[in-house]
Amino acid sequence: MNRTIVLVGILALTLVAAARGATIAEVTHWELQAVDADGVGTYDATDKVIVTGIVLNNPEEMLNPTPGTGFMGGQWQIYIQGEGDDHAGTAVWYGQYYAKVGGSGNYTDEELLDEMCRINRDPNTGYIFAAGDRVKVTGWYKFYKGKINVNEIHQVEPMFDFEVELLKPAVGLPQPELITLDMVKDASNQYIFDQTRLTGCEYYQARIVRINDVNIIDPENWGPDNTVTITDVNGLTFPVKLGIGDGFTRYDCPTGQIDVIAIFDQESSGYLVCKDGYRLWVVDYDGNGLALTDRGHKRGNLPGDINTDFKVDFIDFAEMAVNWLGCAPGLCDCD
Ligand SMILES: [Ca+2]
Ligand SMILES: [Ca+2]
């Protein structure tokens, strides 16, 4: 038998055995996101964790939940920001094709959709989560490229499921923390990494930040799931990952000096040294022209004004026609 299959099988059996006696503790995001001098996560006190905080994004604006999409298939991800003096945050991730990355199997399209229907809803009330809710997350965790994520550690067995529960609906997004690029980049335009996480990029990881008065220098890269670059007056630069919200298709790249409101993220270039790969992640844009963000407060109060240009006309109708009978995976057709 193929040696890899044997090893994966042994790993799976070991994990199943471990799951039955899994240890668990409620931890702060700050405790969970501790790193060593190489930026590698060090938390290992329990098998599973419980974290609470504010949901920063709607998952379908960050990763595509459609079954069979891309290398990992349909995916789902939310960021949870700690509150009070818990100055950190954690991503919660779910995907379809774990076997491609050494996991115990893959989900069928139907299994994926069923699970997304479950994790999009509070199990106690059926409430559909959205950015700005206070939640409690219980699950296994795994380090990946600079962050410890709550996920299923690539195991499809139900005992590796995570739970998202509502603590309070619609408390609102946290106030973005105002930063300047010289707080996260040094004079040589290199990322500032500080193992203590009290300064530099690690301090802001998985939290909402605001950077004022920057310019996008590569508007030709504007588009859903693309990356653009911002620069400040001193020439420091930072990558901005654009999500897959429909605003990146509907509206042009903002020009001139703008502000950016984003989730501060890391996906390092390596697995064992994780001191680079920081980026800002903006999941949608509402076309306002001055701040790269989705303010979430539509003007006009005209039902049917799909593109929010304060007119209901053929452009709205055409967009509706293109999306006719569309169904949001994990949100529509759930039992
Ligand atoms: Ca990190
Ligand atoms: Ca319109």
mmCIF file of C-alpha atoms and ligand atoms in Angstrom:
data_model
loop_
_atom_site.group_PDB
_atom_site.id
_atom_site.type_symbol
_atom_site.label_atom_id
_atom_site.label_comp_id
_atom_site.label_asym_id
_atom_site.label_seq_id
_atom_site.Cartn_x
_atom_site.Cartn_y
_atom_site.Cartn_z
ATOM 1 C CA MET A 1 0.000 0.000 0.000
ATOM 2 C CA ASN A 2 1.085 3.527 -0.690
ATOM 3 C CA ARG A 3 3.130 4.739 2.270
ATOM 4 C CA THR A 4 1.465 8.165 2.307
ATOM 5 C CA ILE A 5 -1.968 6.567 2.553
ATOM 6 C CA VAL A 6 -0.792 4.452 5.489
ATOM 7 C CA LEU A 7 0.653 7.483 7.239
ATOM 8 C CA VAL A 8 -2.492 9.538 6.638
ATOM 9 C CA GLY A 9 -4.536 6.598 7.933
ATOM 10 C CA ILE A 10 -2.448 6.354 11.103
ATOM 11 C CA LEU A 11 -2.741 10.111 11.591
ATOM 12 C CA ALA A 12 -6.513 9.961 11.162
ATOM 13 C CA LEU A 13 -6.851 7.116 13.688
ATOM 14 C CA THR A 14 -4.634 8.987 16.142
ATOM 15 C CA LEU A 15 -6.779 12.094 15.770
ATOM 16 C CA VAL A 16 -10.010 10.141 16.174
ATOM 17 C CA ALA A 17 -8.633 8.616 19.391
ATOM 18 C CA ALA A 18 -7.539 12.060 20.582
ATOM 19 C CA ALA A 19 -10.911 13.596 19.752
ATOM 20 C CA ARG A 20 -12.706 11.266 22.172
ATOM 21 C CA GLY A 21 -10.673 12.640 25.069
ATOM 22 C CA ALA A 22 -10.141 16.150 23.716
ATOM 23 C CA THR A 23 -9.139 18.797 26.235
ATOM 24 C CA ILE A 24 -10.698 22.229 25.930
ATOM 25 C CA ALA A 25 -10.389 25.683 27.508
ATOM 26 C CA GLU A 26 -11.783 29.150 26.986
ATOM 27 C CA VAL A 27 -8.879 31.347 25.940
ATOM 28 C CA THR A 28 -8.379 34.924 24.820
ATOM 29 C CA HIS A 29 -7.371 35.613 21.222
ATOM 30 C CA TRP A 30 -4.189 37.086 22.691
ATOM 31 C CA GLU A 31 -3.334 33.754 24.355
ATOM 32 C CA LEU A 32 -4.236 31.730 21.262
ATOM 33 C CA GLN A 33 -2.150 33.871 18.876
ATOM 34 C CA ALA A 34 1.158 33.767 20.797
ATOM 35 C CA VAL A 35 4.196 33.278 18.523
ATOM 36 C CA ASP A 36 7.878 32.391 18.841
ATOM 37 C CA ALA A 37 10.808 34.332 17.381
ATOM 38 C CA ASP A 38 10.073 32.869 13.930
ATOM 39 C CA GLY A 39 6.440 33.962 14.077
ATOM 40 C CA VAL A 40 5.192 30.396 14.551
ATOM 41 C CA GLY A 41 2.210 29.881 16.857
ATOM 42 C CA THR A 42 3.043 28.363 20.244
ATOM 43 C CA TYR A 43 -0.368 27.716 21.834
ATOM 44 C CA ASP A 44 -0.757 23.994 22.580
ATOM 45 C CA ALA A 45 -2.264 23.875 26.081
ATOM 46 C CA THR A 46 -5.482 22.164 24.956
ATOM 47 C CA ASP A 47 -6.795 20.227 21.948
ATOM 48 C CA LYS A 48 -9.754 22.553 21.444
ATOM 49 C CA VAL A 49 -10.457 26.170 22.363
ATOM 50 C CA ILE A 50 -13.382 28.483 22.995
ATOM 51 C CA VAL A 51 -12.988 32.112 21.872
ATOM 52 C CA THR A 52 -15.472 34.978 21.864
ATOM 53 C CA GLY A 53 -15.541 38.247 19.964
ATOM 54 C CA ILE A 54 -17.076 40.270 17.145
ATOM 55 C CA VAL A 55 -17.529 38.828 13.635
ATOM 56 C CA LEU A 56 -15.652 41.146 11.225
ATOM 57 C CA ASN A 57 -16.882 39.922 7.839
ATOM 58 C CA ASN A 58 -19.589 38.079 5.958
ATOM 59 C CA PRO A 59 -17.881 34.850 4.868
ATOM 60 C CA GLU A 60 -19.141 34.824 1.260
ATOM 61 C CA GLU A 61 -17.500 38.206 0.603
ATOM 62 C CA MET A 62 -14.098 36.783 1.603
ATOM 63 C CA LEU A 63 -13.934 33.249 0.150
ATOM 64 C CA ASN A 64 -16.185 31.604 -2.423
ATOM 65 C CA PRO A 65 -18.596 29.114 -0.820
ATOM 66 C CA THR A 66 -19.658 27.619 -4.171
ATOM 67 C CA PRO A 67 -18.913 23.867 -4.151
ATOM 68 C CA GLY A 68 -16.012 22.837 -6.369
ATOM 69 C CA THR A 69 -14.463 26.334 -6.542
ATOM 70 C CA GLY A 70 -10.675 26.395 -6.914
ATOM 71 C CA PHE A 71 -8.064 24.178 -5.257
ATOM 72 C CA MET A 72 -9.770 23.805 -1.875
ATOM 73 C CA GLY A 73 -13.313 23.689 -3.262
ATOM 74 C CA GLY A 74 -15.979 25.776 -1.561
ATOM 75 C CA GLN A 75 -14.586 27.719 1.397
ATOM 76 C CA TRP A 76 -15.879 29.767 4.318
ATOM 77 C CA GLN A 77 -13.984 32.135 6.612
ATOM 78 C CA ILE A 78 -14.829 34.673 9.269
ATOM 79 C CA TYR A 79 -12.547 36.772 11.475
ATOM 80 C CA ILE A 80 -13.423 37.214 15.150
ATOM 81 C CA GLN A 81 -11.941 40.236 16.935
ATOM 82 C CA GLY A 82 -11.315 40.160 20.685
ATOM 83 C CA GLU A 83 -12.888 42.818 22.881
ATOM 84 C CA GLY A 84 -11.591 44.972 25.742
ATOM 85 C CA ASP A 85 -7.921 44.300 26.458
ATOM 86 C CA ASP A 86 -7.936 41.121 24.330
ATOM 87 C CA HIS A 87 -5.956 42.853 21.564
ATOM 88 C CA ALA A 88 -5.919 40.106 18.934
ATOM 89 C CA GLY A 89 -8.276 38.170 16.696
ATOM 90 C CA THR A 90 -8.699 34.760 15.112
ATOM 91 C CA ALA A 91 -9.859 33.458 11.737
ATOM 92 C CA VAL A 92 -12.312 30.554 11.570
ATOM 93 C CA TRP A 93 -11.966 28.531 8.362
ATOM 94 C CA TYR A 94 -13.833 25.709 6.670
ATOM 95 C CA GLY A 95 -13.139 24.079 3.297
ATOM 96 C CA GLN A 96 -14.168 21.210 1.017
ATOM 97 C CA TYR A 97 -11.104 19.294 -0.184
ATOM 98 C CA TYR A 98 -9.030 18.422 2.905
ATOM 99 C CA ALA A 99 -7.546 15.316 1.242
ATOM 100 C CA LYS A 100 -5.558 17.620 -1.066
ATOM 101 C CA VAL A 101 -3.639 18.917 1.964
ATOM 102 C CA GLY A 102 -3.162 15.669 3.878
ATOM 103 C CA GLY A 103 -6.582 15.583 5.552
ATOM 104 C CA SER A 104 -8.876 12.623 6.144
ATOM 105 C CA GLY A 105 -11.176 13.118 3.153
ATOM 106 C CA ASN A 106 -13.261 15.507 1.070
ATOM 107 C CA TYR A 107 -16.821 16.737 1.388
ATOM 108 C CA THR A 108 -19.316 16.103 -1.392
ATOM 109 C CA ASP A 109 -21.001 19.245 -2.688
ATOM 110 C CA GLU A 110 -24.129 18.385 -0.721
ATOM 111 C CA GLU A 111 -22.179 17.730 2.492
ATOM 112 C CA LEU A 112 -20.379 21.058 2.048
ATOM 113 C CA LEU A 113 -23.654 22.960 1.590
ATOM 114 C CA ASP A 114 -25.290 21.226 4.564
ATOM 115 C CA GLU A 115 -22.359 22.150 6.789
ATOM 116 C CA MET A 116 -22.322 25.771 5.567
ATOM 117 C CA CYS A 117 -26.050 25.981 6.267
ATOM 118 C CA ARG A 118 -25.226 24.870 9.811
ATOM 119 C CA ILE A 119 -22.278 27.179 10.534
ATOM 120 C CA ASN A 120 -24.015 30.237 9.037
ATOM 121 C CA ARG A 121 -26.724 29.934 11.691
ATOM 122 C CA ASP A 122 -26.930 30.137 15.446
ATOM 123 C CA PRO A 123 -27.869 26.590 16.556
ATOM 124 C CA ASN A 124 -30.151 27.897 19.301
ATOM 125 C CA THR A 125 -32.236 30.431 17.343
ATOM 126 C CA GLY A 126 -31.602 29.864 13.612
ATOM 127 C CA TYR A 127 -30.363 33.478 13.364
ATOM 128 C CA ILE A 128 -28.063 34.016 10.358
ATOM 129 C CA PHE A 129 -24.758 35.524 11.478
ATOM 130 C CA ALA A 130 -23.438 38.741 9.945
ATOM 131 C CA ALA A 131 -20.500 41.075 10.453
ATOM 132 C CA GLY A 132 -20.984 42.938 13.731
ATOM 133 C CA ASP A 133 -22.417 40.049 15.789
ATOM 134 C CA ARG A 134 -20.855 38.934 19.082
ATOM 135 C CA VAL A 135 -20.270 35.178 18.955
ATOM 136 C CA LYS A 136 -18.652 32.269 20.752
ATOM 137 C CA VAL A 137 -16.610 29.796 18.698
ATOM 138 C CA THR A 138 -15.709 26.307 19.926
ATOM 139 C CA GLY A 139 -13.367 24.139 17.894
ATOM 140 C CA TRP A 140 -10.035 22.590 17.060
ATOM 141 C CA TYR A 141 -7.230 24.831 15.815
ATOM 142 C CA LYS A 142 -4.280 24.685 13.438
ATOM 143 C CA PHE A 143 -1.379 27.016 12.694
ATOM 144 C CA TYR A 144 -1.088 28.180 9.084
ATOM 145 C CA LYS A 145 1.284 30.791 7.670
ATOM 146 C CA GLY A 146 1.393 33.157 10.603
ATOM 147 C CA LYS A 147 -1.910 32.640 12.398
ATOM 148 C CA ILE A 148 -3.613 29.978 14.491
ATOM 149 C CA ASN A 149 -6.995 29.351 12.874
ATOM 150 C CA VAL A 150 -9.980 27.605 14.393
ATOM 151 C CA ASN A 151 -10.946 24.905 11.896
ATOM 152 C CA GLU A 152 -11.537 21.160 11.510
ATOM 153 C CA ILE A 153 -7.789 20.397 11.294
ATOM 154 C CA HIS A 154 -8.580 18.972 7.833
ATOM 155 C CA GLN A 155 -10.628 16.082 9.235
ATOM 156 C CA VAL A 156 -14.103 15.412 7.798
ATOM 157 C CA GLU A 157 -15.393 13.322 10.716
ATOM 158 C CA PRO A 158 -18.205 15.127 12.615
ATOM 159 C CA MET A 159 -16.225 15.136 15.881
ATOM 160 C CA PHE A 160 -13.955 17.761 14.316
ATOM 161 C CA ASP A 161 -16.826 20.170 13.579
ATOM 162 C CA PHE A 162 -16.609 23.631 15.100
ATOM 163 C CA GLU A 163 -19.566 25.503 16.576
ATOM 164 C CA VAL A 164 -20.435 29.173 16.215
ATOM 165 C CA GLU A 165 -22.996 30.425 18.732
ATOM 166 C CA LEU A 166 -24.630 33.828 19.026
ATOM 167 C CA LEU A 167 -23.946 35.815 22.195
ATOM 168 C CA LYS A 168 -25.503 39.113 21.010
ATOM 169 C CA PRO A 169 -26.815 40.086 17.565
ATOM 170 C CA ALA A 170 -25.915 43.360 15.816
ATOM 171 C CA VAL A 171 -23.592 44.906 18.411
ATOM 172 C CA GLY A 172 -21.787 46.567 15.503
ATOM 173 C CA LEU A 173 -18.286 46.359 14.080
ATOM 174 C CA PRO A 174 -15.437 47.460 16.362
ATOM 175 C CA GLN A 175 -14.109 50.979 15.785
ATOM 176 C CA PRO A 176 -11.197 50.612 13.333
ATOM 177 C CA GLU A 177 -7.821 51.294 14.930
ATOM 178 C CA LEU A 178 -6.130 54.192 13.128
ATOM 179 C CA ILE A 179 -2.607 53.288 12.015
ATOM 180 C CA THR A 180 0.017 54.718 9.698
ATOM 181 C CA LEU A 181 2.190 52.581 7.448
ATOM 182 C CA ASP A 182 5.327 53.498 9.435
ATOM 183 C CA MET A 183 3.836 51.544 12.360
ATOM 184 C CA VAL A 184 3.876 48.331 10.326
ATOM 185 C CA LYS A 185 6.710 48.949 7.839
ATOM 186 C CA ASP A 186 10.288 50.066 8.659
ATOM 187 C CA ALA A 187 12.240 52.800 6.851
ATOM 188 C CA SER A 188 13.370 50.200 4.288
ATOM 189 C CA ASN A 189 9.717 49.359 3.574
ATOM 190 C CA GLN A 190 10.070 45.940 5.261
ATOM 191 C CA TYR A 191 7.347 44.466 7.472
ATOM 192 C CA ILE A 192 7.865 45.143 11.180
ATOM 193 C CA PHE A 193 7.721 41.836 13.066
ATOM 194 C CA ASP A 194 7.745 41.926 16.877
ATOM 195 C CA GLN A 195 7.511 38.602 18.692
ATOM 196 C CA THR A 196 5.972 40.295 21.755
ATOM 197 C CA ARG A 197 3.110 41.446 19.464
ATOM 198 C CA LEU A 198 3.050 44.809 21.257
ATOM 199 C CA THR A 199 4.166 46.700 18.150
ATOM 200 C CA GLY A 200 4.333 46.118 14.407
ATOM 201 C CA CYS A 201 2.183 43.895 12.253
ATOM 202 C CA GLU A 202 1.487 41.199 14.861
ATOM 203 C CA TYR A 203 -0.256 43.735 17.109
ATOM 204 C CA TYR A 204 -2.946 44.350 14.513
ATOM 205 C CA GLN A 205 -3.354 40.847 13.082
ATOM 206 C CA ALA A 206 -6.973 39.752 12.559
ATOM 207 C CA ARG A 207 -8.326 43.157 13.641
ATOM 208 C CA ILE A 208 -9.966 46.093 11.872
ATOM 209 C CA VAL A 209 -7.621 48.972 11.071
ATOM 210 C CA ARG A 210 -7.878 52.257 9.217
ATOM 211 C CA ILE A 211 -5.114 53.876 7.145
ATOM 212 C CA ASN A 212 -5.792 57.446 6.039
ATOM 213 C CA ASP A 213 -4.425 59.423 3.079
ATOM 214 C CA VAL A 214 -2.977 56.749 0.818
ATOM 215 C CA ASN A 215 -3.053 56.203 -2.945
ATOM 216 C CA ILE A 216 -3.603 53.024 -4.934
ATOM 217 C CA ILE A 217 -0.608 52.850 -7.271
ATOM 218 C CA ASP A 218 -1.726 49.910 -9.427
ATOM 219 C CA PRO A 219 -5.410 50.490 -10.287
ATOM 220 C CA GLU A 220 -5.004 48.093 -13.230
ATOM 221 C CA ASN A 221 -5.106 45.276 -10.659
ATOM 222 C CA TRP A 222 -8.553 46.307 -9.367
ATOM 223 C CA GLY A 223 -11.063 43.456 -9.366
ATOM 224 C CA PRO A 224 -12.581 40.796 -7.105
ATOM 225 C CA ASP A 225 -10.027 38.514 -5.412
ATOM 226 C CA ASN A 226 -7.137 40.637 -6.756
ATOM 227 C CA THR A 227 -4.497 42.537 -4.803
ATOM 228 C CA VAL A 228 -3.732 46.254 -5.152
ATOM 229 C CA THR A 229 -0.949 48.262 -3.518
ATOM 230 C CA ILE A 230 -1.303 51.430 -1.468
ATOM 231 C CA THR A 231 1.434 53.973 -0.788
ATOM 232 C CA ASP A 232 1.669 56.855 1.669
ATOM 233 C CA VAL A 233 3.378 60.240 1.265
ATOM 234 C CA ASN A 234 6.664 58.725 2.498
ATOM 235 C CA GLY A 235 6.663 56.010 -0.151
ATOM 236 C CA LEU A 236 5.888 53.139 2.204
ATOM 237 C CA THR A 237 3.653 50.549 0.558
ATOM 238 C CA PHE A 238 1.247 47.843 1.675
ATOM 239 C CA PRO A 239 -0.755 45.194 -0.220
ATOM 240 C CA VAL A 240 -4.543 45.317 -0.081
ATOM 241 C CA LYS A 241 -6.279 42.032 -0.801
ATOM 242 C CA LEU A 242 -9.674 42.677 -2.358
ATOM 243 C CA GLY A 243 -12.453 40.313 -1.373
ATOM 244 C CA ILE A 244 -15.143 38.968 -3.652
ATOM 245 C CA GLY A 245 -17.921 41.380 -2.691
ATOM 246 C CA ASP A 246 -19.764 42.591 -5.799
ATOM 247 C CA GLY A 247 -18.522 46.180 -5.339
ATOM 248 C CA PHE A 248 -15.170 45.326 -6.906
ATOM 249 C CA THR A 249 -16.993 44.486 -10.137
ATOM 250 C CA ARG A 250 -19.666 47.168 -9.956
ATOM 251 C CA TYR A 251 -17.491 50.194 -9.138
ATOM 252 C CA ASP A 252 -14.227 51.548 -10.514
ATOM 253 C CA CYS A 253 -11.063 51.664 -8.438
ATOM 254 C CA PRO A 254 -11.131 54.836 -6.315
ATOM 255 C CA THR A 255 -8.619 57.447 -7.490
ATOM 256 C CA GLY A 256 -6.568 60.065 -5.661
ATOM 257 C CA GLN A 257 -5.947 60.092 -1.938
ATOM 258 C CA ILE A 258 -8.248 57.709 -0.060
ATOM 259 C CA ASP A 259 -8.647 56.007 3.300
ATOM 260 C CA VAL A 260 -8.666 52.234 3.685
ATOM 261 C CA ILE A 261 -10.629 50.290 6.311
ATOM 262 C CA ALA A 262 -9.603 46.648 6.358
ATOM 263 C CA ILE A 263 -8.958 43.458 8.290
ATOM 264 C CA PHE A 264 -5.216 43.243 9.003
ATOM 265 C CA ASP A 265 -4.195 39.770 7.842
ATOM 266 C CA GLN A 266 -1.143 37.571 7.488
ATOM 267 C CA GLU A 267 -0.405 34.771 5.071
ATOM 268 C CA SER A 268 3.359 34.323 5.211
ATOM 269 C CA SER A 269 5.482 33.100 2.313
ATOM 270 C CA GLY A 270 6.832 30.203 4.412
ATOM 271 C CA TYR A 271 5.413 27.701 6.891
ATOM 272 C CA LEU A 272 8.238 27.647 9.450
ATOM 273 C CA VAL A 273 9.346 31.277 9.379
ATOM 274 C CA CYS A 274 6.267 33.497 9.365
ATOM 275 C CA LYS A 275 7.458 37.089 9.582
ATOM 276 C CA ASP A 276 6.137 38.394 6.255
ATOM 277 C CA GLY A 277 3.006 38.165 4.120
ATOM 278 C CA TYR A 278 1.035 40.802 5.999
ATOM 279 C CA ARG A 279 -1.779 42.417 4.066
ATOM 280 C CA LEU A 280 -4.978 44.395 4.412
ATOM 281 C CA TRP A 281 -8.156 42.568 3.424
ATOM 282 C CA VAL A 282 -11.151 44.634 2.250
ATOM 283 C CA VAL A 283 -14.035 42.276 1.544
ATOM 284 C CA ASP A 284 -16.398 44.695 -0.269
ATOM 285 C CA TYR A 285 -16.617 48.272 -1.520
ATOM 286 C CA ASP A 286 -19.695 50.474 -1.797
ATOM 287 C CA GLY A 287 -18.384 52.855 -4.479
ATOM 288 C CA ASN A 288 -18.221 55.973 -2.266
ATOM 289 C CA GLY A 289 -14.960 57.162 -3.856
ATOM 290 C CA LEU A 290 -13.137 58.292 -0.700
ATOM 291 C CA ALA A 291 -12.881 55.309 1.654
ATOM 292 C CA LEU A 292 -12.098 51.781 0.491
ATOM 293 C CA THR A 293 -14.730 49.996 2.575
ATOM 294 C CA ASP A 294 -18.367 48.987 2.560
ATOM 295 C CA ARG A 295 -20.085 51.391 4.948
ATOM 296 C CA GLY A 296 -23.171 49.181 5.040
ATOM 297 C CA HIS A 297 -25.571 52.130 4.999
ATOM 298 C CA LYS A 298 -27.279 52.331 1.615
ATOM 299 C CA ARG A 299 -28.772 55.660 0.584
ATOM 300 C CA GLY A 300 -31.813 56.284 -1.608
ATOM 301 C CA ASN A 301 -34.390 53.926 -0.080
ATOM 302 C CA LEU A 302 -35.449 52.692 -3.516
ATOM 303 C CA PRO A 303 -36.283 48.976 -3.622
ATOM 304 C CA GLY A 304 -34.837 47.485 -6.824
ATOM 305 C CA ASP A 305 -31.912 49.929 -7.056
ATOM 306 C CA ILE A 306 -29.458 47.059 -7.206
ATOM 307 C CA ASN A 307 -26.326 49.074 -8.076
ATOM 308 C CA THR A 308 -27.160 51.897 -5.622
ATOM 309 C CA ASP A 309 -27.008 54.750 -8.156
ATOM 310 C CA PHE A 310 -30.348 56.151 -6.891
ATOM 311 C CA LYS A 311 -32.255 55.144 -10.053
ATOM 312 C CA VAL A 312 -34.219 52.009 -10.786
ATOM 313 C CA ASP A 313 -33.631 51.385 -14.461
ATOM 314 C CA PHE A 314 -32.487 48.862 -17.027
ATOM 315 C CA ILE A 315 -29.012 48.566 -15.503
ATOM 316 C CA ASP A 316 -30.557 47.170 -12.329
ATOM 317 C CA PHE A 317 -32.823 44.915 -14.360
ATOM 318 C CA ALA A 318 -29.896 43.586 -16.400
ATOM 319 C CA GLU A 319 -27.996 42.750 -13.252
ATOM 320 C CA MET A 320 -31.008 40.952 -11.837
ATOM 321 C CA ALA A 321 -31.449 39.035 -15.094
ATOM 322 C CA VAL A 322 -27.820 37.866 -15.048
ATOM 323 C CA ASN A 323 -28.280 36.551 -11.520
ATOM 324 C CA TRP A 324 -31.767 35.150 -12.070
ATOM 325 C CA LEU A 325 -32.361 32.003 -9.960
ATOM 326 C CA GLY A 326 -28.965 32.461 -8.320
ATOM 327 C CA CYS A 327 -28.739 30.822 -4.905
ATOM 328 C CA ALA A 328 -26.228 31.828 -2.210
ATOM 329 C CA PRO A 329 -24.473 28.612 -1.086
ATOM 330 C CA GLY A 330 -24.951 27.905 2.589
ATOM 331 C CA LEU A 331 -27.674 30.534 2.903
ATOM 332 C CA CYS A 332 -30.442 29.547 0.443
ATOM 333 C CA ASP A 333 -32.277 26.204 0.340
ATOM 334 C CA CYS A 334 -31.249 25.268 3.880
ATOM 335 C CA ASP A 335 -33.697 23.016 5.697
HETATM 336 CA CA CA B 1 1.304 36.221 12.894
HETATM 337 CA CA CA B 2 -29.853 51.641 -10.070
#
